[in-house]
Amino acid sequence: MNVNTTLDESTIRESLMQDETSKHALFMQQALNMGERALEEGETPVGCVLVYDNKIVGCGMNDTNRSMNGTRHAEFIAIEQLLQSHPKSILQSTDLYVTVEPCVMCASALRQYRIRSVYFGCRNERFGGTGSILSLHSEYAPALQLIELKTLMLK
């Protein structure tokens, strides 16, 4: 007996979207965990993870207060961690999940490193470099996707 079962396109699309949403939620939760850790340590509660091939390859949280160094933002720390064990070339295939829209300084670095996609939890209305204040990615849009994940903020 030959049973031909096919799923309609909308069912397939919905399933893929759920998988994609679950993936984004998982990585954003890890970024949120880093942000919570930063807050516990007296830092601005920003956390992030770098994801390559669906694996976290770097994570960071703000460290500006403890280090007394204004460049110790979560994104820089995560990139530093990634580069300790991976070649710079993977950055072009790496996604960033960060709790807050990257500031102008970090957005510039992400552009220079050619980070593939940036997913952020909320806009940075004071210092945002990926659309809120400046759009440092605008000339470079095909290679750098910026996606606000407000709907995936986990409670």
Coordinates of N, CA and C in Angstrom, one line a residue:
M1 N 0.8 -1.2 0.0 CA 0.0 0.0 0.0 C 0.9 1.2 0.0
N2 N 0.7 2.1 -1.0 CA 1.5 3.3 -1.1 C 0.7 4.5 -0.6
V3 N 1.1 5.1 0.5 CA 0.4 6.2 1.0 C 1.2 7.4 0.7
N4 N 0.6 8.4 0.0 CA 1.3 9.6 -0.3 C 0.8 10.7 0.6
T5 N 1.6 11.1 1.6 CA 1.3 12.1 2.5 C 2.1 13.3 2.2
T6 N 1.5 14.4 1.9 CA 2.3 15.7 1.7 C 1.7 16.7 2.6
L7 N 2.6 17.5 3.1 CA 2.1 18.7 3.9 C 2.0 19.9 3.0
D8 N 1.0 20.6 3.3 CA 0.8 21.8 2.5 C 1.9 22.9 2.9
E9 N 2.1 23.8 2.0 CA 3.2 24.8 2.1 C 3.1 25.6 3.4
S10 N 1.9 26.0 3.8 CA 1.7 26.8 5.0 C 2.1 26.0 6.2
T11 N 1.8 24.7 6.3 CA 2.2 23.9 7.4 C 3.7 23.8 7.5
I12 N 4.4 23.6 6.4 CA 5.8 23.5 6.3 C 6.4 24.9 6.8
R13 N 5.9 25.9 6.2 CA 6.4 27.3 6.6 C 6.2 27.6 8.1
E14 N 5.1 27.2 8.6 CA 4.8 27.4 10.0 C 5.7 26.6 10.9
S15 N 6.0 25.4 10.5 CA 6.9 24.5 11.3 C 8.3 25.1 11.2
L16 N 8.8 25.6 10.1 CA 10.1 26.2 9.9 C 10.2 27.4 10.8
M17 N 9.1 28.2 10.7 CA 9.1 29.5 11.5 C 9.2 29.2 13.0
Q18 N 8.5 28.2 13.5 CA 8.5 27.8 14.9 C 9.9 27.4 15.3
D19 N 10.6 26.6 14.4 CA 11.9 26.2 14.7 C 12.9 27.4 14.7
E20 N 12.7 28.3 13.8 CA 13.5 29.5 13.7 C 13.3 30.4 15.0
T21 N 12.0 30.5 15.3 CA 11.7 31.3 16.5 C 12.3 30.7 17.8
S22 N 12.2 29.4 17.9 CA 12.7 28.7 19.0 C 14.2 28.9 19.1
K23 N 14.9 28.8 18.0 CA 16.4 29.0 17.9 C 16.7 30.4 18.4
H24 N 16.0 31.4 17.9 CA 16.2 32.8 18.3 C 16.0 33.0 19.8
A25 N 14.9 32.4 20.3 CA 14.5 32.5 21.7 C 15.6 31.9 22.6
L26 N 16.1 30.8 22.2 CA 17.2 30.1 22.9 C 18.4 31.0 23.0
F27 N 18.9 31.5 21.9 CA 20.1 32.3 21.9 C 19.9 33.7 22.6
M28 N 18.7 34.2 22.5 CA 18.4 35.5 23.2 C 18.3 35.3 24.6
Q29 N 17.8 34.1 25.1 CA 17.8 33.8 26.5 C 19.2 33.7 27.1
Q30 N 20.1 33.2 26.3 CA 21.5 33.2 26.8 C 22.1 34.6 26.9
A31 N 21.7 35.4 26.0 CA 22.2 36.8 26.0 C 21.6 37.5 27.3
L32 N 20.3 37.2 27.5 CA 19.6 37.8 28.7 C 20.3 37.3 30.0
N33 N 20.7 36.0 30.0 CA 21.4 35.5 31.2 C 22.7 36.3 31.4
M34 N 23.4 36.6 30.4 CA 24.6 37.4 30.5 C 24.3 38.8 31.0
G35 N 23.2 39.4 30.5 CA 22.8 40.7 31.0 C 22.5 40.7 32.5
E36 N 21.8 39.6 32.9 CA 21.4 39.5 34.4 C 22.7 39.4 35.2
R37 N 23.7 38.6 34.7 CA 24.9 38.4 35.4 C 25.7 39.8 35.5
A38 N 25.6 40.6 34.4 CA 26.2 41.9 34.5 C 25.6 42.8 35.5
L39 N 24.3 42.7 35.6 CA 23.6 43.5 36.6 C 23.9 43.1 38.0
E40 N 24.0 41.8 38.2 CA 24.4 41.3 39.6 C 25.8 41.8 40.0
E41 N 26.7 42.0 39.0 CA 28.0 42.5 39.2 C 28.2 44.0 39.2
G42 N 27.1 44.7 39.2 CA 27.1 46.1 39.2 C 27.4 46.8 37.9
E43 N 27.2 46.1 36.8 CA 27.4 46.7 35.5 C 26.1 47.0 34.8
T44 N 26.2 47.8 33.7 CA 25.0 48.0 32.9 C 24.5 46.7 32.4
P45 N 23.3 46.3 32.5 CA 22.8 45.0 32.2 C 22.7 44.7 30.7
V46 N 23.8 44.6 30.0 CA 23.9 44.3 28.6 C 24.7 43.0 28.5
G47 N 24.1 42.0 27.8 CA 24.7 40.7 27.6 C 24.6 40.3 26.1
C48 N 25.5 39.5 25.6 CA 25.4 39.0 24.3 C 26.0 37.6 24.1
V49 N 25.7 37.0 23.0 CA 26.3 35.8 22.6 C 26.6 35.8 21.1
L50 N 27.7 35.3 20.6 CA 28.0 35.1 19.2 C 27.7 33.7 18.8
V51 N 27.0 33.5 17.7 CA 26.6 32.1 17.3 C 27.1 31.8 15.9
Y52 N 27.9 30.7 15.8 CA 28.4 30.2 14.6 C 28.0 28.8 14.4
D53 N 27.4 28.5 13.3 CA 26.9 27.1 13.0 C 26.0 26.6 14.2
N54 N 25.1 27.4 14.6 CA 24.2 27.1 15.7 C 24.8 26.7 17.0
K55 N 26.0 27.2 17.2 CA 26.7 27.0 18.5 C 27.2 28.3 19.0
I56 N 27.1 28.5 20.3 CA 27.6 29.7 21.0 C 29.2 29.6 21.0
V57 N 29.8 30.6 20.3 CA 31.3 30.6 20.3 C 31.9 31.7 21.0
G58 N 31.1 32.6 21.5 CA 31.6 33.7 22.3 C 30.4 34.3 23.1
C59 N 30.7 34.8 24.3 CA 29.7 35.5 25.1 C 30.3 36.7 25.8
G60 N 29.5 37.6 26.1 CA 30.1 38.8 26.8 C 29.0 39.5 27.6
M61 N 29.5 40.3 28.5 CA 28.6 41.2 29.3 C 29.4 42.5 29.5
N62 N 28.7 43.6 29.8 CA 29.4 44.8 30.0 C 30.4 44.7 31.2
D63 N 31.5 45.3 31.1 CA 32.5 45.3 32.1 C 33.2 46.7 32.3
T64 N 32.4 47.7 32.0 CA 33.0 49.1 32.0 C 33.2 49.6 33.4
N65 N 32.4 49.3 34.3 CA 32.5 49.8 35.7 C 33.7 49.2 36.4
R66 N 33.7 47.9 36.4 CA 34.8 47.2 37.1 C 36.1 47.5 36.5
S67 N 36.2 47.4 35.2 CA 37.5 47.6 34.5 C 37.9 49.1 34.4
M68 N 36.9 50.0 34.6 CA 37.2 51.4 34.4 C 37.6 51.7 33.0
N69 N 37.1 50.9 32.0 CA 37.5 51.0 30.6 C 36.2 51.1 29.8
G70 N 35.9 52.2 29.2 CA 34.7 52.5 28.5 C 34.5 51.7 27.2
T71 N 35.6 50.9 26.8 CA 35.4 50.1 25.6 C 35.1 48.6 26.0
R72 N 34.9 48.3 27.2 CA 34.7 46.9 27.6 C 33.2 46.6 27.6
H73 N 32.6 46.8 26.4 CA 31.2 46.5 26.1 C 31.1 45.0 25.9
A74 N 29.9 44.5 26.1 CA 29.6 43.1 25.9 C 30.0 42.5 24.5
E75 N 29.8 43.3 23.5 CA 30.1 42.9 22.1 C 31.6 42.7 21.9
F76 N 32.4 43.6 22.5 CA 33.8 43.5 22.3 C 34.4 42.3 23.1
I77 N 33.8 42.1 24.3 CA 34.3 41.0 25.1 C 33.9 39.6 24.4
A78 N 32.7 39.5 23.8 CA 32.4 38.3 23.1 C 33.3 38.1 21.9
I79 N 33.6 39.1 21.1 CA 34.5 39.0 20.0 C 35.8 38.6 20.4
E80 N 36.3 39.2 21.5 CA 37.6 38.8 22.1 C 37.7 37.3 22.4
Q81 N 36.6 36.9 23.1 CA 36.5 35.4 23.4 C 36.5 34.5 22.2
L82 N 35.7 34.9 21.2 CA 35.7 34.1 20.0 C 37.0 34.0 19.3
L83 N 37.8 35.1 19.3 CA 39.0 35.1 18.6 C 40.1 34.4 19.3
Q84 N 39.9 34.0 20.6 CA 40.9 33.2 21.3 C 40.9 31.8 20.8
S85 N 39.8 31.3 20.2 CA 39.8 29.9 19.8 C 39.3 29.7 18.3
H86 N 39.0 30.8 17.6 CA 38.5 30.6 16.3 C 39.2 31.7 15.4
P87 N 39.3 31.4 14.1 CA 39.9 32.3 13.2 C 38.9 33.5 12.9
K88 N 39.5 34.7 12.6 CA 38.7 35.8 12.3 C 37.7 35.6 11.2
S89 N 38.0 34.7 10.3 CA 37.2 34.5 9.1 C 35.8 34.0 9.4
I90 N 35.6 33.4 10.5 CA 34.2 32.9 10.8 C 33.3 34.0 11.2
L91 N 33.8 35.2 11.5 CA 32.9 36.3 11.9 C 31.9 36.6 10.8
Q92 N 32.2 36.4 9.5 CA 31.3 36.7 8.4 C 30.1 35.8 8.4
S93 N 30.3 34.6 9.1 CA 29.2 33.6 9.2 C 28.6 33.5 10.6
T94 N 28.9 34.6 11.4 CA 28.5 34.5 12.8 C 27.3 35.5 13.0
D95 N 26.4 35.2 13.9 CA 25.3 36.0 14.3 C 25.5 36.5 15.7
L96 N 25.1 37.7 16.0 CA 25.1 38.3 17.4 C 23.7 38.4 17.9
Y97 N 23.5 37.9 19.1 CA 22.3 38.1 19.9 C 22.7 39.0 21.1
V98 N 22.0 40.1 21.2 CA 22.4 41.1 22.2 C 21.1 41.7 22.8
T99 N 21.2 41.9 24.1 CA 20.0 42.4 24.8 C 19.5 43.8 24.4
V100 N 20.5 44.6 24.0 CA 20.2 46.0 23.7 C 20.9 46.3 22.4
E101 N 20.2 47.1 21.5 CA 20.8 47.6 20.3 C 22.2 48.0 20.5
P102 N 23.2 47.6 19.7 CA 24.6 48.0 19.9 C 24.7 49.5 19.7
C103 N 25.6 50.1 20.6 CA 25.9 51.5 20.5 C 26.7 51.8 19.2
V104 N 26.9 53.1 19.0 CA 27.6 53.5 17.8 C 29.0 52.8 17.7
M105 N 29.7 52.8 18.8 CA 31.1 52.2 18.8 C 31.0 50.7 18.5
C106 N 30.1 50.0 19.1 CA 30.0 48.5 18.8 C 29.4 48.3 17.4
A107 N 28.5 49.1 17.0 CA 27.9 48.9 15.7 C 29.0 49.1 14.6
S108 N 29.9 50.0 14.8 CA 31.0 50.2 13.9 C 31.9 49.0 13.9
A109 N 32.2 48.4 15.1 CA 33.1 47.3 15.1 C 32.4 46.1 14.4
L110 N 31.1 45.9 14.7 CA 30.4 44.8 14.0 C 30.4 44.9 12.5
R111 N 30.3 46.1 12.0 CA 30.4 46.3 10.6 C 31.8 46.0 10.1
Q112 N 32.8 46.5 10.8 CA 34.2 46.2 10.3 C 34.5 44.7 10.3
Y113 N 34.0 44.0 11.3 CA 34.2 42.5 11.4 C 33.3 41.8 10.5
R114 N 32.3 42.5 9.9 CA 31.4 41.9 9.0 C 30.5 40.8 9.6
I115 N 30.1 41.0 10.8 CA 29.2 40.1 11.5 C 27.9 39.9 10.6
R116 N 27.5 38.7 10.4 CA 26.4 38.4 9.5 C 25.1 39.1 9.8
S117 N 24.6 38.8 11.1 CA 23.3 39.3 11.5 C 23.4 39.7 13.0
V118 N 22.6 40.7 13.3 CA 22.5 41.2 14.7 C 21.1 41.2 15.1
Y119 N 20.8 40.4 16.2 CA 19.5 40.3 16.7 C 19.5 41.0 18.1
F120 N 18.6 42.0 18.3 CA 18.7 42.7 19.6 C 17.3 42.7 20.2
G121 N 17.3 42.8 21.6 CA 16.0 42.8 22.3 C 15.3 44.1 22.4
C122 N 16.0 45.2 22.4 CA 15.3 46.5 22.5 C 16.2 47.5 21.9
R123 N 15.6 48.6 21.5 CA 16.3 49.7 20.9 C 17.1 50.5 22.0
N124 N 18.2 51.2 21.5 CA 19.0 52.0 22.4 C 18.8 53.4 21.9
E125 N 17.8 54.1 22.6 CA 17.3 55.4 22.1 C 18.4 56.5 22.4
R126 N 19.4 56.2 23.2 CA 20.4 57.3 23.5 C 21.6 57.1 22.7
F127 N 22.1 55.9 22.4 CA 23.4 55.6 21.8 C 23.3 54.6 20.6
G128 N 22.1 54.3 20.2 CA 22.0 53.2 19.2 C 22.7 53.5 17.9
G129 N 23.4 52.5 17.4 CA 24.2 52.7 16.2 C 23.6 51.8 15.0
T130 N 22.5 51.2 15.3 CA 22.0 50.3 14.2 C 20.5 50.7 13.9
G131 N 20.3 52.0 14.0 CA 19.0 52.5 13.5 C 18.3 53.5 14.5
S132 N 18.5 53.4 15.8 CA 17.8 54.4 16.7 C 18.4 55.8 16.6
I133 N 19.7 55.9 16.6 CA 20.3 57.2 16.5 C 21.0 57.3 15.1
L134 N 21.9 56.4 14.8 CA 22.7 56.3 13.6 C 22.4 55.0 13.0
S135 N 22.6 54.9 11.6 CA 22.5 53.6 10.9 C 23.8 53.3 10.3
L136 N 24.8 52.8 11.1 CA 26.1 52.6 10.6 C 26.1 51.4 9.6
H137 N 25.1 50.6 9.6 CA 25.0 49.5 8.7 C 24.4 49.8 7.4
S138 N 23.8 51.0 7.2 CA 23.0 51.2 6.0 C 23.7 51.0 4.7
E139 N 25.0 51.3 4.5 CA 25.7 51.1 3.3 C 26.0 49.6 3.1
Y140 N 25.9 48.9 4.2 CA 26.4 47.5 4.2 C 25.3 46.5 4.4
A141 N 24.1 47.0 4.2 CA 22.9 46.2 4.6 C 22.8 44.8 4.0
P142 N 23.3 44.5 2.8 CA 23.1 43.1 2.4 C 23.9 42.1 3.2
A143 N 25.0 42.5 3.8 CA 25.8 41.6 4.6 C 25.6 41.6 6.1
L144 N 24.9 42.7 6.5 CA 24.6 42.8 7.9 C 23.1 43.0 8.1
Q145 N 22.4 42.0 8.6 CA 21.0 42.1 8.9 C 20.8 42.5 10.4
L146 N 19.9 43.4 10.6 CA 19.7 43.8 12.0 C 18.2 43.6 12.3
I147 N 18.0 42.8 13.2 CA 16.6 42.4 13.5 C 16.3 42.6 15.0
E148 N 15.2 43.4 15.3 CA 14.8 43.6 16.6 C 13.9 42.4 17.1
L149 N 14.3 41.8 18.2 CA 13.6 40.7 18.7 C 12.7 41.0 19.9
K150 N 12.0 42.1 19.9 CA 11.2 42.4 21.0 C 10.2 41.3 21.3
T151 N 9.7 40.7 20.3 CA 8.6 39.7 20.5 C 9.2 38.4 21.1
L152 N 10.5 38.3 21.1 CA 11.1 37.1 21.7 C 11.6 37.3 23.1
M153 N 11.5 38.5 23.6 CA 12.0 38.7 24.9 C 11.2 37.8 25.9
L154 N 12.0 37.0 26.6 CA 11.4 36.0 27.4 C 11.1 36.5 28.8
K155 N 10.0 36.1 29.4 CA 9.6 36.6 30.7 C 10.2 35.8 31.8

